[in-house]
Coordinates of N, CA and C in Angstrom, one line a residue:
X69 N 87.4 -27.6 65.9 CA 88.9 -27.4 65.0 C 89.4 -26.7 64.1
X70 N 90.1 -25.9 64.1 CA 90.5 -25.9 62.9 C 90.8 -26.1 62.0
X71 N 91.0 -26.8 60.6 CA 91.7 -27.6 59.9 C 93.1 -27.1 59.8
X72 N 93.8 -28.0 59.7 CA 95.4 -28.3 59.5 C 96.0 -27.6 58.5
X73 N 96.3 -26.8 58.4 CA 97.5 -25.8 56.6 C 98.4 -27.1 56.2
X74 N 98.1 -27.5 54.8 CA 99.5 -27.9 54.1 C 100.5 -27.2 54.0
X75 N 101.8 -27.3 52.9 CA 102.7 -26.3 53.3 C 102.9 -25.4 51.9
X76 N 101.3 -26.7 51.3 CA 100.7 -25.4 49.8 C 100.5 -24.1 50.3
X77 N 99.6 -24.7 51.4 CA 99.0 -24.1 52.0 C 99.7 -22.6 52.6
X78 N 100.4 -23.0 53.4 CA 101.2 -22.2 53.7 C 101.9 -21.0 53.2
X79 N 102.8 -21.4 51.8 CA 103.2 -21.2 51.0 C 102.1 -20.1 49.9
X80 N 101.2 -20.0 50.5 CA 99.9 -19.3 49.5 C 99.7 -17.9 49.9
X81 N 99.7 -18.3 51.6 CA 100.1 -16.9 52.1 C 100.0 -15.4 52.1
X82 N 99.2 -14.7 51.5 CA 99.9 -13.0 51.0 C 100.0 -12.6 52.3
X83 N 100.9 -12.3 53.2 CA 101.8 -12.1 54.2 C 101.6 -10.0 54.0
X84 N 100.9 -9.4 54.8 CA 101.1 -8.1 54.7 C 102.9 -7.6 55.2
X85 N 103.1 -7.4 54.4 CA 104.7 -6.8 55.0 C 105.0 -5.4 54.4
X86 N 106.4 -4.8 55.1 CA 107.3 -3.6 54.3 C 107.9 -3.3 53.2
X87 N 107.4 -2.8 52.3 CA 108.7 -3.1 51.1 C 109.3 -1.3 51.4
X88 N 110.1 -2.4 52.1 CA 111.6 -1.1 52.5 C 112.5 -1.2 51.5
X89 N 113.2 0.5 51.2 CA 114.1 0.4 50.1 C 115.3 0.7 51.2
X90 N 116.6 0.6 50.1 CA 117.8 1.0 50.2 C 118.3 0.2 51.7
X91 N 119.1 0.8 52.9 CA 120.0 0.4 54.0 C 118.7 0.0 54.9
X92 N 117.3 0.5 54.8 CA 115.8 -0.2 55.7 C 116.2 -1.4 55.0
X93 N 116.0 -1.9 53.9 CA 115.6 -3.2 53.3 C 117.2 -3.9 53.8
X94 N 118.3 -3.6 53.8 CA 119.1 -4.9 53.8 C 119.6 -4.7 54.9
X95 N 118.8 -4.4 55.6 CA 119.2 -4.3 57.9 C 117.8 -5.0 58.0
X96 N 116.8 -4.7 57.2 CA 115.4 -5.2 57.8 C 114.8 -6.1 56.9
X97 N 115.0 -6.2 55.5 CA 114.0 -6.8 54.6 C 113.1 -7.0 54.3
X98 N 112.0 -7.2 54.7 CA 110.6 -7.2 54.1 C 109.8 -8.1 55.9
X99 N 110.1 -6.8 56.2 CA 109.1 -7.2 58.0 C 107.5 -7.2 58.3
X100 N 106.5 -7.5 58.9 CA 105.5 -8.1 58.7 C 105.0 -6.4 59.3
X101 N 103.6 -6.4 58.6 CA 103.4 -5.4 59.5 C 102.7 -4.6 60.4
X102 N 102.6 -5.7 61.6 CA 102.1 -5.9 62.6 C 103.1 -7.2 64.3
X103 N 102.6 -7.3 65.0 CA 103.8 -7.4 66.3 C 104.4 -6.2 67.2
X104 N 105.3 -7.0 67.1 CA 106.6 -5.6 68.3 C 107.4 -5.8 67.9
X105 N 107.8 -4.6 67.8 CA 109.4 -4.6 67.7 C 110.3 -4.1 68.8
X106 N 111.8 -4.0 69.3 CA 112.2 -3.8 70.1 C 113.7 -2.8 70.0
X107 N 113.7 -1.9 70.7 CA 115.0 -1.1 71.1 C 115.3 -0.5 71.6
X108 N 117.0 -1.4 72.1 CA 116.9 -1.1 73.8 C 118.2 -0.4 73.9
X109 N 118.8 -0.2 74.9 CA 120.5 -0.1 74.9 C 120.2 1.0 75.8
X110 N 121.6 1.3 76.2 CA 122.4 1.6 77.5 C 121.4 3.6 77.0
X111 N 121.3 3.7 78.9 CA 120.6 5.8 78.4 C 122.5 6.3 77.7
X112 N 121.7 7.6 77.3 CA 121.7 8.3 76.3 C 122.9 7.6 74.9
X113 N 122.9 7.3 74.2 CA 123.6 6.4 73.2 C 122.3 5.9 72.0
X114 N 121.7 6.9 73.0 CA 120.9 6.8 70.8 C 120.2 6.4 70.6
X115 N 119.5 5.7 71.6 CA 118.2 5.2 71.1 C 116.9 5.5 71.3
X116 N 116.6 6.6 71.1 CA 115.4 8.0 70.5 C 115.7 8.2 69.8
X117 N 117.0 9.2 68.8 CA 118.1 9.6 67.5 C 117.3 8.2 67.2
X118 N 118.0 6.6 67.3 CA 117.6 5.9 66.4 C 116.2 6.0 66.1
X119 N 115.6 6.1 67.1 CA 113.4 5.6 67.0 C 112.7 6.6 66.0
X120 N 113.2 7.9 66.6 CA 112.9 9.2 65.8 C 113.3 8.1 63.9
X121 N 114.3 8.1 64.1 CA 114.7 8.6 62.0 C 113.7 7.0 61.1
X122 N 114.1 5.9 62.5 CA 113.1 4.5 62.2 C 111.1 5.2 62.1
X123 N 110.9 5.8 62.9 CA 109.9 6.6 62.9 C 109.5 8.0 61.9
X124 N 110.4 8.6 61.4 CA 110.7 9.0 60.0 C 109.7 8.1 58.7
X125 N 110.9 7.3 58.9 CA 111.1 6.5 57.3 C 109.3 5.7 57.2
X126 N 109.1 5.2 58.5 CA 107.9 4.7 58.6 C 106.8 5.4 58.1
X127 N 106.3 6.6 58.2 CA 105.5 7.2 58.3 C 105.2 7.7 56.4
X128 N 106.8 6.9 55.9 CA 105.8 7.4 54.1 C 105.3 6.4 54.3
X129 N 104.9 4.5 55.0 CA 104.4 3.5 54.7 C 102.8 4.1 55.5
X130 N 102.8 4.1 56.9 CA 101.2 4.8 57.2 C 101.4 5.7 58.7
X131 N 100.9 5.4 59.2 CA 100.7 6.8 60.2 C 101.1 6.6 60.8
X132 N 102.2 7.3 62.0 CA 102.5 7.1 63.4 C 102.5 7.5 64.1
X133 N 102.1 6.7 65.6 CA 101.8 7.8 66.4 C 103.3 7.3 68.5
X134 N 103.8 8.5 68.4 CA 104.7 8.3 68.4 C 104.6 8.8 69.8
X135 N 104.6 8.2 71.8 CA 104.5 8.4 73.2 C 105.7 8.3 73.5
X136 N 105.9 10.0 73.3 CA 107.6 10.6 74.4 C 106.4 9.9 76.4
X137 N 106.5 9.1 76.1 CA 106.0 8.9 77.9 C 107.6 9.1 78.6
X138 N 108.7 9.2 78.3 CA 109.2 9.4 80.3 C 110.6 10.3 79.9
X139 N 110.2 11.3 78.7 CA 110.6 12.6 78.4 C 110.0 13.6 78.5
X140 N 108.6 12.8 77.6 CA 107.8 14.3 77.3 C 108.2 14.8 75.7
X141 N 107.2 15.8 75.5 CA 107.4 16.5 74.7 C 107.9 18.2 74.9
X142 N 108.5 18.5 75.8 CA 109.6 19.7 76.0 C 110.4 19.6 75.0
X143 N 110.9 20.9 75.7 CA 111.9 21.4 75.2 C 113.1 20.8 74.6
X144 N 113.6 19.8 76.0 CA 114.8 18.8 75.1 C 114.1 17.9 74.3
X145 N 113.1 17.3 74.4 CA 112.4 16.5 73.1 C 112.6 17.0 71.4
X146 N 111.5 18.8 71.3 CA 111.8 19.1 70.2 C 112.9 19.4 70.1
X147 N 113.6 19.7 70.7 CA 115.4 19.9 70.2 C 116.1 18.3 69.7
X148 N 115.7 17.3 70.2 CA 115.9 15.7 69.0 C 115.7 16.0 67.7
X149 N 114.2 16.4 68.2 CA 113.2 16.0 67.0 C 113.7 17.0 65.9
X150 N 114.8 18.7 65.7 CA 115.5 19.3 64.7 C 117.0 18.3 65.0
X151 N 117.6 17.4 66.1 CA 118.8 17.1 66.2 C 119.0 15.8 64.5
X152 N 117.6 14.6 64.6 CA 117.0 14.1 63.5 C 116.4 14.3 62.7
X153 N 116.4 16.1 62.0 CA 116.5 16.0 61.5 C 114.2 15.7 60.3
X154 N 113.6 15.8 61.5 CA 111.8 15.6 61.2 C 111.8 16.2 60.6
X155 N 111.1 16.2 59.7 CA 110.2 17.1 58.5 C 109.2 17.8 59.1
X156 N 109.2 19.0 60.1 CA 108.0 19.3 60.0 C 106.2 19.4 60.0
X157 N 106.6 19.7 58.5 CA 105.3 19.6 57.8 C 104.4 18.6 57.7
X158 N 105.6 17.1 57.7 CA 104.7 15.4 58.1 C 104.0 15.7 59.2
X159 N 102.6 15.2 58.5 CA 101.6 15.2 59.1 C 100.5 13.6 59.6
X160 N 101.9 12.9 59.2 CA 102.1 11.2 59.1 C 102.1 11.2 60.2
X161 N 102.8 11.9 61.4 CA 103.5 10.9 62.7 C 103.0 12.2 63.9
X162 N 102.1 11.6 64.8 CA 101.8 12.3 65.6 C 101.9 12.3 66.8
X163 N 102.8 13.1 67.8 CA 104.1 13.5 68.8 C 102.3 13.8 70.7
X164 N 103.1 12.2 71.0 CA 102.2 12.5 72.0 C 103.7 11.7 73.5
X165 N 102.8 13.6 74.4 CA 103.7 12.8 75.9 C 102.8 11.7 76.9
X166 N 103.2 11.1 77.6 CA 102.4 10.5 77.8 C 101.1 10.6 77.9
X167 N 100.6 9.3 78.0 CA 98.9 8.7 77.9 C 98.6 7.7 78.6
X168 N 97.8 7.2 78.7 CA 97.7 5.2 79.5 C 97.8 4.6 78.6
X169 N 97.8 3.2 78.7 CA 97.1 2.0 78.0 C 95.6 2.0 77.3
X170 N 95.3 2.5 78.6 CA 93.9 2.9 78.3 C 93.0 3.9 77.2
X171 N 94.0 5.0 77.6 CA 93.4 6.2 76.9 C 94.6 5.5 75.4
X172 N 95.4 4.8 75.2 CA 95.3 4.7 73.7 C 94.6 3.6 73.6
X173 N 94.4 2.3 74.0 CA 93.6 1.6 73.5 C 91.6 2.5 72.4
X174 N 91.1 3.6 73.8 CA 90.6 4.1 72.3 C 90.6 5.1 71.0
X175 N 92.6 5.5 71.4 CA 92.6 7.0 70.3 C 92.1 4.7 69.1
X176 N 93.0 3.7 69.3 CA 93.7 3.1 68.4 C 92.0 2.3 67.7
X177 N 91.4 2.2 68.4 CA 89.8 2.3 68.0 C 88.6 3.1 67.3
X178 N 89.6 3.5 67.0 CA 88.5 5.3 66.1 C 89.2 4.8 64.2
X179 N 88.3 5.5 63.8 CA 88.3 6.0 62.9 C 89.7 6.1 62.2
X180 N 90.6 5.8 61.2 CA 91.5 6.3 60.6 C 92.8 6.5 61.8
X181 N 92.4 4.9 62.2 CA 93.3 5.0 63.8 C 95.3 5.0 63.1
X182 N 95.9 5.6 64.0 CA 97.9 5.2 63.7 C 98.0 3.4 63.6
X183 N 98.8 3.1 62.5 CA 99.2 1.5 62.6 C 99.9 1.5 63.1
X184 N 101.0 2.4 62.9 CA 102.2 2.0 63.4 C 102.7 3.6 65.9
X185 N 102.4 2.5 66.9 CA 102.8 2.9 67.4 C 104.2 3.1 67.8
X186 N 104.9 4.3 68.7 CA 106.3 4.2 69.1 C 105.9 4.1 71.1
X187 N 106.8 3.8 71.8 CA 106.6 4.0 73.0 C 107.8 3.8 73.7
X188 N 108.0 5.5 73.8 CA 109.1 5.5 74.8 C 109.3 6.1 75.8
X189 N 109.3 5.5 76.4 CA 110.3 4.2 77.0 C 108.8 3.9 77.7
X190 N 109.4 1.7 77.4 CA 108.9 0.8 78.1 C 108.6 0.9 79.5
X191 N 110.0 1.8 80.3 CA 110.3 1.5 81.9 C 108.4 2.2 83.2
X192 N 108.1 3.6 81.7 CA 107.1 4.1 82.5 C 105.3 3.5 82.1
X193 N 105.1 2.3 81.6 CA 104.3 1.5 80.9 C 104.7 0.2 82.4
X194 N 105.4 0.4 84.0 CA 105.9 -1.9 83.7 C 104.9 -2.5 84.5
X195 N 104.0 -1.2 85.1 CA 102.5 -2.2 85.5 C 101.2 -1.9 84.6
X196 N 101.7 -1.1 83.5 CA 100.5 -1.5 82.6 C 100.6 -2.0 81.3
X197 N 101.6 -2.8 81.6 CA 102.1 -3.5 80.5 C 102.2 -5.3 81.4
X198 N 102.0 -6.0 82.5 CA 103.1 -6.4 82.8 C 101.0 -7.6 83.0
X199 N 101.5 -9.4 83.3 CA 101.0 -9.9 83.4 C 99.7 -10.7 82.4
X200 N 100.3 -10.8 81.7 CA 100.1 -10.5 79.7 C 98.6 -9.5 79.2
X201 N 99.3 -8.1 79.8 CA 98.8 -7.1 79.4 C 99.3 -6.7 77.7
X202 N 100.6 -7.3 77.8 CA 101.4 -7.1 76.5 C 100.7 -7.6 75.1
X203 N 101.0 -9.3 76.5 CA 100.5 -10.2 74.8 C 98.9 -9.8 74.7
X204 N 98.2 -9.4 75.5 CA 96.4 -8.3 75.3 C 96.4 -7.6 74.4
X205 N 97.4 -6.8 74.4 CA 97.6 -5.7 73.4 C 97.6 -6.4 71.8
X206 N 98.7 -6.8 71.9 CA 98.8 -7.3 70.2 C 97.7 -8.0 69.9
X207 N 97.3 -8.9 70.7 CA 96.1 -9.2 71.0 C 94.9 -8.7 70.3
X208 N 94.1 -7.3 70.6 CA 93.3 -6.6 70.5 C 93.9 -6.2 69.4
X209 N 95.3 -5.2 68.7 CA 95.3 -5.3 67.6 C 96.4 -5.7 67.1
X210 N 95.6 -6.5 66.3 CA 96.5 -7.2 65.3 C 97.1 -7.2 64.2
X211 N 96.4 -5.8 63.6 CA 97.2 -5.0 62.2 C 97.7 -3.4 62.7
X212 N 98.1 -3.3 64.7 CA 98.7 -2.5 64.4 C 100.1 -2.9 64.8
X213 N 101.3 -2.1 64.9 CA 102.9 -2.7 65.1 C 103.3 -1.6 65.9
X214 N 103.3 -2.0 66.8 CA 104.6 -1.4 68.6 C 105.4 -1.9 69.2
X215 N 105.8 -0.8 68.3 CA 107.6 -0.9 68.9 C 107.3 0.1 70.2
X216 N 109.4 -1.0 70.8 CA 108.7 -0.1 72.9 C 110.2 -0.1 72.7
X217 N 110.1 0.9 73.6 CA 112.2 1.6 73.8 C 112.4 1.2 75.3
X218 N 113.9 0.8 74.9 CA 114.1 -0.1 76.9 C 115.6 0.0 77.4
X219 N 115.4 0.5 78.2 CA 117.2 1.3 79.1 C 117.6 -0.8 78.7
X220 N 118.4 -0.7 79.3 CA 119.1 -1.8 79.5 C 119.9 -2.3 80.9
X221 N 119.7 -3.0 81.6 CA 120.8 -3.3 83.2 C 121.1 -4.4 83.4
X222 N 122.4 -4.7 83.1 CA 123.9 -5.5 83.3 C 122.6 -6.4 81.9
X223 N 123.1 -5.8 81.0 CA 122.9 -6.5 79.7 C 121.5 -7.2 79.4
X224 N 120.5 -6.9 80.5 CA 119.1 -6.7 79.9 C 117.8 -5.8 79.4
X225 N 117.7 -6.1 78.9 CA 116.6 -4.4 78.8 C 115.9 -4.4 80.5
X226 N 115.7 -3.7 81.3 CA 115.1 -3.1 82.3 C 113.8 -3.7 82.1
X227 N 113.3 -4.8 83.8 CA 111.5 -4.6 84.2 C 111.7 -5.6 82.8
X228 N 111.0 -6.7 84.0 CA 110.5 -8.1 83.3 C 109.7 -7.7 81.8
X229 N 109.2 -6.6 81.8 CA 108.2 -6.7 80.7 C 109.2 -6.4 79.5
X230 N 110.2 -5.8 79.5 CA 110.9 -5.6 78.7 C 111.2 -7.1 77.8
X231 N 112.5 -7.5 79.1 CA 112.6 -8.5 78.8 C 111.4 -9.4 78.2
X232 N 110.4 -9.7 78.3 CA 109.1 -10.4 77.8 C 109.5 -9.9 76.1
X233 N 108.6 -8.8 76.0 CA 109.0 -8.0 75.0 C 109.7 -7.9 72.9
X234 N 111.6 -8.1 74.5 CA 112.4 -8.4 73.6 C 112.5 -9.9 73.0
X235 N 111.7 -10.9 73.7 CA 111.4 -12.3 73.6 C 110.6 -12.6 72.9
X236 N 109.7 -11.8 72.3 CA 108.8 -11.7 71.5 C 108.8 -11.2 70.2
X237 N 109.7 -10.1 69.7 CA 109.5 -8.9 68.9 C 110.3 -10.2 67.7
X238 N 109.9 -9.3 66.7 CA 110.2 -10.0 66.0 C 111.3 -9.4 65.2
X239 N 112.1 -8.1 66.2 CA 113.2 -6.9 65.3 C 113.5 -6.9 66.2
X240 N 114.4 -6.1 66.5 CA 115.1 -6.3 67.8 C 116.7 -5.5 67.9
X241 N 116.6 -3.9 67.4 CA 118.0 -3.0 67.8 C 118.2 -2.5 68.6
X242 N 119.6 -2.8 68.9 CA 120.6 -2.7 70.2 C 121.2 -1.5 69.8
X243 N 121.1 -0.5 70.6 CA 121.8 0.5 70.1 C 123.0 1.1 71.1
X244 N 124.0 1.3 70.6 CA 125.0 1.2 71.2 C 126.6 2.5 71.1
X245 N 126.5 3.9 71.9 CA 127.4 4.2 70.7 C 127.0 4.8 69.7
X246 N 125.2 5.2 69.4 CA 125.5 5.0 67.9 C 125.8 4.0 66.8
X247 N 125.3 3.1 66.9 CA 125.9 2.0 66.2 C 124.4 1.2 66.8
X248 N 123.9 0.0 65.5 CA 122.8 -0.5 66.0 C 122.8 -1.8 65.0
X249 N 122.8 -2.4 66.4 CA 122.5 -3.6 65.8 C 122.0 -4.7 65.4
X250 N 121.3 -5.0 64.2 CA 120.2 -5.3 63.9 C 119.8 -7.1 63.6
X251 N 119.2 -7.3 64.5 CA 118.1 -8.6 65.2 C 117.6 -9.2 64.9
X252 N 116.8 -10.5 65.3 CA 116.0 -10.8 64.9 C 115.3 -12.0 64.3
X253 N 114.2 -12.4 63.3 CA 113.8 -12.7 62.5 C 114.1 -12.6 61.1
X254 N 115.8 -12.2 61.1 CA 116.8 -11.1 60.3 C 118.0 -11.9 60.6
X255 N 118.8 -12.2 59.2 CA 120.1 -12.3 59.0 C 120.7 -11.3 59.8
X256 N 120.7 -10.6 60.2 CA 121.4 -9.4 61.5 C 122.9 -8.5 60.7
X257 N 122.7 -6.9 61.2 CA 123.5 -6.4 60.6 C 124.0 -5.3 61.4
X258 N 124.7 -3.9 61.3 CA 125.4 -3.2 62.1 C 125.3 -2.5 61.1
X259 N 124.5 -0.7 61.7 CA 124.1 0.8 61.3 C 125.2 1.3 62.1
X260 N 125.4 2.8 61.4 CA 126.1 3.5 62.0 C 125.1 4.5 62.0
X261 N 124.7 5.4 63.3 CA 123.8 6.7 63.2 C 125.5 7.8 62.4
X262 N 124.6 8.6 61.7 CA 125.5 9.5 61.2 C 125.0 11.2 62.0
X263 N 125.8 11.5 62.7 CA 124.8 12.7 63.1 C 125.0 13.8 62.9
X264 N 125.6 14.1 62.2 CA 126.0 15.1 61.4 C 124.8 15.6 60.0
X265 N 124.6 14.1 59.5 CA 123.4 14.4 58.2 C 122.6 13.8 59.1
X266 N 122.1 13.9 59.9 CA 120.9 12.7 59.6 C 121.0 11.6 59.6
X267 N 122.1 10.6 59.6 CA 122.3 9.2 58.2 C 122.6 8.3 59.2
X268 N 121.8 7.2 57.9 CA 122.0 5.9 58.4 C 123.2 5.5 57.6
X269 N 124.8 4.6 58.4 CA 125.7 3.9 57.5 C 125.4 2.4 57.4
X270 N 125.4 2.0 56.3 CA 125.4 0.6 56.2 C 126.6 0.1 55.4
X271 N 127.7 -0.7 56.4 CA 129.2 -0.5 55.5 C 129.6 0.9 55.1
X272 N 129.8 0.8 53.8 CA 130.3 2.2 53.5 C 128.7 2.5 52.6
X273 N 128.0 2.6 52.8 CA 127.0 3.1 52.3 C 126.5 3.7 53.5
X274 N 125.7 5.3 52.7 CA 124.8 6.1 53.5 C 123.8 6.5 52.9
X275 N 123.0 5.9 54.1 CA 121.1 6.3 53.5 C 121.3 7.9 54.2
X276 N 120.7 8.8 53.9 CA 120.3 9.6 54.9 C 118.0 9.4 55.6
X277 N 117.7 9.7 56.1 CA 117.5 8.7 56.7 C 116.2 10.3 57.4
X278 N 115.7 11.4 55.8 CA 114.2 11.9 56.0 C 113.9 12.5 54.6

């Protein structure tokens, strides 16, 4: 039996958090570098766009592995990278078309493996992440942050796996008409994606996301 902790014990624990800046910090605070986040919303409303901006920002802190499982890595996806002004010389982001969760396990066990994984879109992984497999993924890689994208259907994330991810995620980003509502274990706020400048707007303040 493990010893119970006192309040002071809890206060003394040092948490591994992202030290963000600017609008990102205002929107997200200091989130921990593990667990799961979710980006969800209806199709063609800017989910991937926001995910790319988020991945670009986080790659300045940790290596990011972005799995474009639904769209692949063809011309349409490359065009999205250009519109989001992703830095072509940024080697801290790896791009991958669909790969199985089994293959992802192998990748994450390697030396120098990425510590952030973006899965776009969880719909493709319905069978691979059901029946406790999502929770097992988080348990097996306790120092990795997983960011899942999901479609919306009838006001909820599409598929049972997506609903569970939303329930357990520490940060949730709902994207609608290029407006991002941030919720979860934070105060909550709204950001707007500026298409022309590939930037985010918080209130009257604009921040380049590149």
